[in-house]
Short mmCIF file of C-alpha atoms and ligand atoms in Angstrom, two decimals:
data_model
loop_
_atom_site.label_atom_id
_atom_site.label_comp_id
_atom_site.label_asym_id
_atom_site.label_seq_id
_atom_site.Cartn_x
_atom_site.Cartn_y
_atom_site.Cartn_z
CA UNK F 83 -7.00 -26.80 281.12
CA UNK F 84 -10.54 -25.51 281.75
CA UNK F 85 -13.33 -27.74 281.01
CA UNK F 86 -14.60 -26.62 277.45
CA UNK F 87 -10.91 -27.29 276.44
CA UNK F 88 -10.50 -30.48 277.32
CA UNK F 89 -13.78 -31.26 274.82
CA UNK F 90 -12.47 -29.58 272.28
CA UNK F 91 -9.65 -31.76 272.68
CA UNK F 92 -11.64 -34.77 273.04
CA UNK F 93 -12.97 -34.00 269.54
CA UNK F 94 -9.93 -32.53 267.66
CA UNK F 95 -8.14 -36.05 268.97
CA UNK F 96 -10.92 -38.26 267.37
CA UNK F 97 -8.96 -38.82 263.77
CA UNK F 98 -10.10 -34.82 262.21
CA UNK F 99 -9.99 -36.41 258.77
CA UNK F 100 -13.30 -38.45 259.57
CA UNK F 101 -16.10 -36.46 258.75
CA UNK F 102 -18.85 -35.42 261.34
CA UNK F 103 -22.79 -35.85 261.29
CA UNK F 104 -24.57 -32.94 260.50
CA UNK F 105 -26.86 -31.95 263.04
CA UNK F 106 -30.68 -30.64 262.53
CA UNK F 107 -32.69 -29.78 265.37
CA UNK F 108 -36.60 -29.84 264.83
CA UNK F 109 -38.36 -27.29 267.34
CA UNK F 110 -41.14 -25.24 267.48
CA UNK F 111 -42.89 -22.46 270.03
CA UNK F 112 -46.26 -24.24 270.32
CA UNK F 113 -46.14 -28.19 270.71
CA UNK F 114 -48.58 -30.44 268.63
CA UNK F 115 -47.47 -28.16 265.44
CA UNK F 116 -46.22 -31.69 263.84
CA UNK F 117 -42.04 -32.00 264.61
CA UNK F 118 -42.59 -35.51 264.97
CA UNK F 119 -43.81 -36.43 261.98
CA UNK F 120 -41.66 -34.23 260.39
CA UNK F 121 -38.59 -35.67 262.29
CA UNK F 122 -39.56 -39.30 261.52
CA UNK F 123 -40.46 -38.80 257.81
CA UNK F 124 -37.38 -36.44 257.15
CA UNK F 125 -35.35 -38.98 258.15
CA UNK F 126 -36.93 -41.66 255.88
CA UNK F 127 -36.94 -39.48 252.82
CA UNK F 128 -33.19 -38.54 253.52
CA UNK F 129 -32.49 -42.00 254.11
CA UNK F 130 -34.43 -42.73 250.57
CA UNK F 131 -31.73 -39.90 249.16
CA UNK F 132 -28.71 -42.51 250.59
CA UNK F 133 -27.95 -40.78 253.75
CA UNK F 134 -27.55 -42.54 256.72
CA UNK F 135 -29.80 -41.03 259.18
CA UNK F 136 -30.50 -41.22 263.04
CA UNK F 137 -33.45 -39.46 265.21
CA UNK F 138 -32.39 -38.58 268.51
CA UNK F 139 -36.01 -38.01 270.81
CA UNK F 140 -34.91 -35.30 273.38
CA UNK F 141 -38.24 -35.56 274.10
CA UNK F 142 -37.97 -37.11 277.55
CA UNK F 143 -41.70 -37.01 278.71
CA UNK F 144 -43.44 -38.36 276.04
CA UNK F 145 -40.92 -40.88 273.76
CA UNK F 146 -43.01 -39.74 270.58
CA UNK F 147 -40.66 -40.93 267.87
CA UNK F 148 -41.28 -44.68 269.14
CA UNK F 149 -45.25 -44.27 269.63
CA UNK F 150 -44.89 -42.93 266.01
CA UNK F 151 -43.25 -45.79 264.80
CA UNK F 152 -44.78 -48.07 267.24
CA UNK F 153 -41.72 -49.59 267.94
CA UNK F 154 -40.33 -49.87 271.66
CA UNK F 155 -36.79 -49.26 271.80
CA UNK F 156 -34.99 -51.92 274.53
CA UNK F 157 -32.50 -49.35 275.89
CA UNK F 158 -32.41 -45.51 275.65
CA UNK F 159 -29.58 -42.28 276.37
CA UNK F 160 -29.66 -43.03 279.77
CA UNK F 161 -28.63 -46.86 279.54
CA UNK F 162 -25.37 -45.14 277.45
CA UNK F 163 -24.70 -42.50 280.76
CA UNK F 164 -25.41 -44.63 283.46
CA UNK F 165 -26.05 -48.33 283.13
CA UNK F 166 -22.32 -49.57 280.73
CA UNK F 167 -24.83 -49.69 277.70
CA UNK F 168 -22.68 -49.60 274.14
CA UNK F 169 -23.69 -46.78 271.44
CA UNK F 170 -24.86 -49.81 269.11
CA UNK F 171 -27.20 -50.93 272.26
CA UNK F 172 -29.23 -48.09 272.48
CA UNK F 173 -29.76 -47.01 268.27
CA UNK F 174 -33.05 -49.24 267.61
CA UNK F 175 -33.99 -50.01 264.12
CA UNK F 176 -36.34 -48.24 262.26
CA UNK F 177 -38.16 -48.62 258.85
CA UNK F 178 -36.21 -47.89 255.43
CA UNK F 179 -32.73 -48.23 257.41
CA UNK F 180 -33.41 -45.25 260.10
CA UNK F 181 -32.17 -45.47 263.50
CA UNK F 182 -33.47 -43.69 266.49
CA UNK F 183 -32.28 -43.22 269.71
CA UNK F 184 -34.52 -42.82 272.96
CA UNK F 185 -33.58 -40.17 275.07
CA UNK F 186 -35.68 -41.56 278.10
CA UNK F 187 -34.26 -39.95 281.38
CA UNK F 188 -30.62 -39.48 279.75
CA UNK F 189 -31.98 -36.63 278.26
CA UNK F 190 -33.77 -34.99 281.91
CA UNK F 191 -30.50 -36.33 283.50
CA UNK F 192 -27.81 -33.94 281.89
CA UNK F 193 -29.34 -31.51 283.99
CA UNK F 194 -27.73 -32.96 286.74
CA UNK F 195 -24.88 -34.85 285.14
CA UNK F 196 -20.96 -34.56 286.94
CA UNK F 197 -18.13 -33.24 284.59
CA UNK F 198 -16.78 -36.94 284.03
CA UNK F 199 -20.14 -37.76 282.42
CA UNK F 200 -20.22 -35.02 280.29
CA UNK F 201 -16.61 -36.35 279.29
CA UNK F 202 -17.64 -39.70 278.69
CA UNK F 203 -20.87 -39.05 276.80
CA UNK F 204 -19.06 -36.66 274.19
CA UNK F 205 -16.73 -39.42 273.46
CA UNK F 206 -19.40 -41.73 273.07
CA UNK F 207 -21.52 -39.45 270.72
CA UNK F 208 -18.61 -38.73 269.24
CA UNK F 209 -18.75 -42.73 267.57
CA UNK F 210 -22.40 -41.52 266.51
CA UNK F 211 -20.73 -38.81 264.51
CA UNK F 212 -18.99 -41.49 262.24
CA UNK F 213 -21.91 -43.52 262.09
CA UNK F 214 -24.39 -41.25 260.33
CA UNK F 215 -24.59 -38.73 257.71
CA UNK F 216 -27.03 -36.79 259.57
CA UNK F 217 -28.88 -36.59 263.04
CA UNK F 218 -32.05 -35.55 263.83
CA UNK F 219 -32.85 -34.01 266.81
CA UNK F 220 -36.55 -34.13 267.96
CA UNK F 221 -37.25 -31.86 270.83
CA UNK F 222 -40.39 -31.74 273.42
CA UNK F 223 -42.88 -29.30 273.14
CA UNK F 224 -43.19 -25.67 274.46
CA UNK F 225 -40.30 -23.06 275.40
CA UNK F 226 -38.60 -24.89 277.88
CA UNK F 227 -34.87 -24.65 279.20
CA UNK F 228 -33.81 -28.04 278.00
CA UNK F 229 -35.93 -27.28 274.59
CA UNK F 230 -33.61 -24.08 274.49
CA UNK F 231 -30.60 -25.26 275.54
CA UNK F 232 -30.99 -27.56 272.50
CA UNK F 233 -31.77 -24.56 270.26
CA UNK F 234 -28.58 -22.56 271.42
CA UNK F 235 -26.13 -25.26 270.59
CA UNK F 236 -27.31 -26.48 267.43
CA UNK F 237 -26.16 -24.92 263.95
CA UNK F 238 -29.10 -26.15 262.05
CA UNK F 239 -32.13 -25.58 262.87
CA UNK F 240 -35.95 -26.19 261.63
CA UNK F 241 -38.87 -24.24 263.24
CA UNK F 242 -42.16 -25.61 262.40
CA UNK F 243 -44.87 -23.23 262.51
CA UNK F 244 -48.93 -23.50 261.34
CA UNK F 245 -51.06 -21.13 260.55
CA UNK F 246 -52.84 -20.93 263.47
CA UNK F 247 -52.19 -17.61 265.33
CA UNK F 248 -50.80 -19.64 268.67
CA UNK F 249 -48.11 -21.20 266.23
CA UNK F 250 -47.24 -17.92 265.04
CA UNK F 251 -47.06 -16.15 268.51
CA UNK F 252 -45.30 -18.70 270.21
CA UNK F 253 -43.23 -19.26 267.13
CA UNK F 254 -42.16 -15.80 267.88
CA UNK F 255 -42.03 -16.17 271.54
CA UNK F 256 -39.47 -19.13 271.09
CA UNK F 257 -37.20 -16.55 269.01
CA UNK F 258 -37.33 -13.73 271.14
CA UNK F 259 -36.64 -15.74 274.46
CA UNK F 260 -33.62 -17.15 272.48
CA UNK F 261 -32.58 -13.44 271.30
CA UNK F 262 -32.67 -12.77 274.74
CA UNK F 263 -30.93 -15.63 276.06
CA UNK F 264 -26.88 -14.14 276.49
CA UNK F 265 -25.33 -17.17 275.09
CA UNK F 266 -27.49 -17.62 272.18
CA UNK F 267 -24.85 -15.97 269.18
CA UNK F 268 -27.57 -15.42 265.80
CA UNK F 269 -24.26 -16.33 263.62
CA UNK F 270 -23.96 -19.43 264.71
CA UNK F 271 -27.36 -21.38 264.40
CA UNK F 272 -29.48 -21.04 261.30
CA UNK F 273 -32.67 -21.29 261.61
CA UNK F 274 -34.89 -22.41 259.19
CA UNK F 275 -38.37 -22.28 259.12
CA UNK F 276 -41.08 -24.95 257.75
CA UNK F 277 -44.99 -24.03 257.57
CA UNK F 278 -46.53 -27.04 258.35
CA UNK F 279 -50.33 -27.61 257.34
CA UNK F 280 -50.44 -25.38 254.78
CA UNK F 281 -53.57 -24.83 251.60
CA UNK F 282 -51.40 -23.31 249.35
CA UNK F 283 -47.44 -22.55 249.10
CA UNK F 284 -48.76 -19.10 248.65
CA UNK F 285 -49.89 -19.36 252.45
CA UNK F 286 -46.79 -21.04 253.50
CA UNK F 287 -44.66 -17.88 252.06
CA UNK F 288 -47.55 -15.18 253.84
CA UNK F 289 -46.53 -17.12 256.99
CA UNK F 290 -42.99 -16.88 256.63
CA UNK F 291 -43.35 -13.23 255.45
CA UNK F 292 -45.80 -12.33 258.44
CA UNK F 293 -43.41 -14.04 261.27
CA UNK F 294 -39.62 -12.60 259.89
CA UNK F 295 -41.57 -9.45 259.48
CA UNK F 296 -41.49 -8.95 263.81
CA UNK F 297 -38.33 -10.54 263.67
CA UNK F 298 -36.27 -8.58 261.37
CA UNK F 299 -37.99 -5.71 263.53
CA UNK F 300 -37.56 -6.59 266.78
CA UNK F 301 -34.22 -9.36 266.73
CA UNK F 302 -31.01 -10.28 265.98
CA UNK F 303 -32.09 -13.89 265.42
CA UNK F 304 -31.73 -14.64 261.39
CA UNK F 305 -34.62 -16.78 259.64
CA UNK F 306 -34.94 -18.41 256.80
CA UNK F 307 -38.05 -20.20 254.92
CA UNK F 308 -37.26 -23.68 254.11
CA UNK F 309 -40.22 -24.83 252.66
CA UNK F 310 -44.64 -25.89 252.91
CA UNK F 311 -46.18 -29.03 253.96
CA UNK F 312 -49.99 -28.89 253.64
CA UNK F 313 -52.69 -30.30 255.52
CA UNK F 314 -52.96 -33.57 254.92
CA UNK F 315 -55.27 -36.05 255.81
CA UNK F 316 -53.20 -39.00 255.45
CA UNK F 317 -50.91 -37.69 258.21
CA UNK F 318 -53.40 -38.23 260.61
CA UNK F 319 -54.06 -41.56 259.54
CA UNK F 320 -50.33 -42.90 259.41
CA UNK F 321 -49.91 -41.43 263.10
CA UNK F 322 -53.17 -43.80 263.82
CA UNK F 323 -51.16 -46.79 262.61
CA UNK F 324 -47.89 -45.48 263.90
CA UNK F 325 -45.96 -46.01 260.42
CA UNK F 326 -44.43 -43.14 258.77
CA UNK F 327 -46.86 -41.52 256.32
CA UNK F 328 -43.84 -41.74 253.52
CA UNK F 329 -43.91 -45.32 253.64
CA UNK F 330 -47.60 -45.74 253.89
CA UNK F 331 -48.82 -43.18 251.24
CA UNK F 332 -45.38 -42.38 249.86
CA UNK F 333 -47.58 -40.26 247.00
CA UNK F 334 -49.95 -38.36 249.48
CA UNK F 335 -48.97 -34.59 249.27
CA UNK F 336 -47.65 -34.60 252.79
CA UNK F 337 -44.69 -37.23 251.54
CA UNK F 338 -44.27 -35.04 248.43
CA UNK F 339 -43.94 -32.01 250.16
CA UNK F 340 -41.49 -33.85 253.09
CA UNK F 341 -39.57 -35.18 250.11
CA UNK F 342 -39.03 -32.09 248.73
CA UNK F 343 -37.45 -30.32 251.86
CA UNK F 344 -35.48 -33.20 251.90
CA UNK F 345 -33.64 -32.82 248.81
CA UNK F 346 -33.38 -28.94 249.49
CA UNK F 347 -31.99 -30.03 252.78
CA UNK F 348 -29.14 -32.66 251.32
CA UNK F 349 -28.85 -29.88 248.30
CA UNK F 350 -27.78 -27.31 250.67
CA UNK F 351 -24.59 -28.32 252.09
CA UNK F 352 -24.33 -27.77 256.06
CA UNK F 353 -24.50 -24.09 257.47
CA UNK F 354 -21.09 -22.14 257.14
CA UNK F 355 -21.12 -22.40 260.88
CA UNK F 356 -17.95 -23.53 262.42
CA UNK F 357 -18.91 -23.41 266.02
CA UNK F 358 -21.13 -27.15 266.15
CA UNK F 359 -19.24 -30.23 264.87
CA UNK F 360 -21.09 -33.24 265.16
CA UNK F 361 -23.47 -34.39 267.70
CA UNK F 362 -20.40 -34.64 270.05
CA UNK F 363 -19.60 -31.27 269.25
CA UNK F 364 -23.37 -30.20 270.03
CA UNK F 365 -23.29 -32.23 273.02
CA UNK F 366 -19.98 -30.41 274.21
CA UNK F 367 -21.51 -27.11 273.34
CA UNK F 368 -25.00 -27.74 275.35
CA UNK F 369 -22.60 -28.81 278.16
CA UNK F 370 -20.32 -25.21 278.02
CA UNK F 371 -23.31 -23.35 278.45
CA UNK F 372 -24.58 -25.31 280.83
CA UNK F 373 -21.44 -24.68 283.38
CA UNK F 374 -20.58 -21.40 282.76
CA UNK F 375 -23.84 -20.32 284.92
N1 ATP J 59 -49.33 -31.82 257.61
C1 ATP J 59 -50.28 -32.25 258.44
N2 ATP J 59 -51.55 -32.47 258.01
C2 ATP J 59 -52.50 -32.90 258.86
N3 ATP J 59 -52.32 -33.15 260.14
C3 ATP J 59 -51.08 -32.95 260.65
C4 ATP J 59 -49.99 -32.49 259.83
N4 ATP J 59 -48.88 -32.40 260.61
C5 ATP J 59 -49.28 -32.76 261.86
N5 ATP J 59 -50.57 -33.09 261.89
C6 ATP J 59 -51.37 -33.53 263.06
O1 ATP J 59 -50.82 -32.98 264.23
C7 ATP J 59 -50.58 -33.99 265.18
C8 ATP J 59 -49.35 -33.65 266.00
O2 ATP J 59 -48.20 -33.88 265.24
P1 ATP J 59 -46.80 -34.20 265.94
O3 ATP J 59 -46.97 -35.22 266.99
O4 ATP J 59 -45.83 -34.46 264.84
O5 ATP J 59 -46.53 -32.77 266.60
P2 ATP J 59 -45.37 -32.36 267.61
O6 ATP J 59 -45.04 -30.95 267.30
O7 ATP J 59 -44.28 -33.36 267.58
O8 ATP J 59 -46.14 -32.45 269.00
P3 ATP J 59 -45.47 -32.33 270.48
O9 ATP J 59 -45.16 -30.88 270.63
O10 ATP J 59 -46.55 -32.79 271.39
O11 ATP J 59 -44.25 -33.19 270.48
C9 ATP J 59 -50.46 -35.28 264.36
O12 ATP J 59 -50.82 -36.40 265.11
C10 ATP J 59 -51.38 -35.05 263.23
O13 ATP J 59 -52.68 -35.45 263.58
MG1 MG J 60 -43.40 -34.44 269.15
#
């Protein structure tokens, strides 16, 4: 039995009645385009709409989702891989009933991680599955590997993207290294794009309609346009207090506009993609392409 079977296994054994998380993966070509903020305040309008939500950081570097909230998390991914840490350990509390996860060096780590880890962290993610109704997955800044790797396994996906021309052209960038990437299969991971920072929907749309114009052109990959958040001072000063703007102006336009790709989101039931169940599923996936180099 090769290794990719024996996950599939793994998951197919875990009670197939029980129903997995769905997973979203917030990326983007340039960093500082705002994923964070639209991670964190995702997850509390989702978790407003009754879901029960959980933000995983794969950003390793910089831990933004807990300078964001200002909370420091006691234990993080790696505690869970390497130091006998529960799954209930490492999810710290957040406000309005979120939970977050750290991925500290756990996340750097699976670079390097033995087949028997990769076992034993799939089963563990696999009790994350059953405790949320969706996870969010944060990840770093820039067209990296890891950032990538993420991409490629996921079945949901959100690309944030502002109108400056950078954002656009690395936006683009992101999709065509992934187009080129052999394991990356367009059918299997929707991506959906956000404009962030926005004057008008009218520019959000020209944005979409400018980017999927190259890419209908030029790649495979499949976008969609999910939805506008405009610029938004209040943004700015919620990141300054590290509280969600949703809970500190939950009328500013930014938590309108965040509330309302939330309910499009929970509208819209998960991709018909069958490749990615669950975060263990993901996890098992990022793993597969990892070894077959
Ligand atoms: N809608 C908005 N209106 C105004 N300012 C915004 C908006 N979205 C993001 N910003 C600004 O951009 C900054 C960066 O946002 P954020 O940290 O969420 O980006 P990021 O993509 O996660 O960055 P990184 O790539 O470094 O992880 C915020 O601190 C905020 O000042
Ligand atoms: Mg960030």
């Amino acid at each position: 039995m090769d290794q990719a079977e024996q996950l599939r296994n793994i998951i197919k054994k875990q009670s197939p009645q029980r129903k997995l998380a769905r997973v979203i993966t917030v990326t983007s070509g340039k960093g500082g385009v705002g994923k964070s903020n639209i991670s964190v305040n995702l997850a509390i309008q989702m978790s407003r709409l009754g879901k029960r939500v959980i933000i995983l950081d794969a950003d390793f570097g910089l831990a933004n989702v807990e300078v964001m909230l200002g909370i420091r998390p006691r234990y993080s991914l790696a505690d869970l891989m390497f130091r006998g840490k529960e799954l209930k350990d490492i999810i710290t509390k957040g406000p309005e009933n979120i939970g977050f996860i750290s991925g500290g060096s756990g996340i750097h780590e699976l670079t390097n991680i033995s087949k028997s880890q990769i076992l034993f962290l799939t089963q563990k993610l696999y009790e994350l599955d059953q405790l949320a109704d969706v996870i969010i997955i944060d990840t770093g800044a820039g067209i990296t590997d890891s950032v990538l790797e993420f991409v490629t396994a996921s079945s949901e996906v959100l690309l944030v993207v502002t109108p400056e021309p950078t954002s656009i052209t690395d936006a683009y960038a992101l999709l065509k290294t992934l187009n080129r990437k052999g394991d990356f299969v367009p059918d299997s991971t929707v991506i959906k794009m956000i404009s962030n920072r926005v004057e008008s929907y009218e520019e959000a749309k020209q944005l979409f309609t400018k980017l999927n114009l190259v890419v209908e052109k030029f790649l495979t990959v499949k976008m969609q346009f999910l939805g506008a958040i405009p610029q938004d001072a209040n943004v700015t000063k919620a990141v300054m207090q590290q509280k969600p703007y949703s809970t500190l102006y939950p009328n500013a336009p930014s938590s309108k506009a965040i509330f309302e790709l939330a309910n499009i989101l929970c509208n819209n039931a998960t991709p018909k993609v069958n490749t990615v169940n669950g975060i263990a599923g993901l996890f098992s996936n990022l793993i597969r392409l990892k070894f077959k180099k």
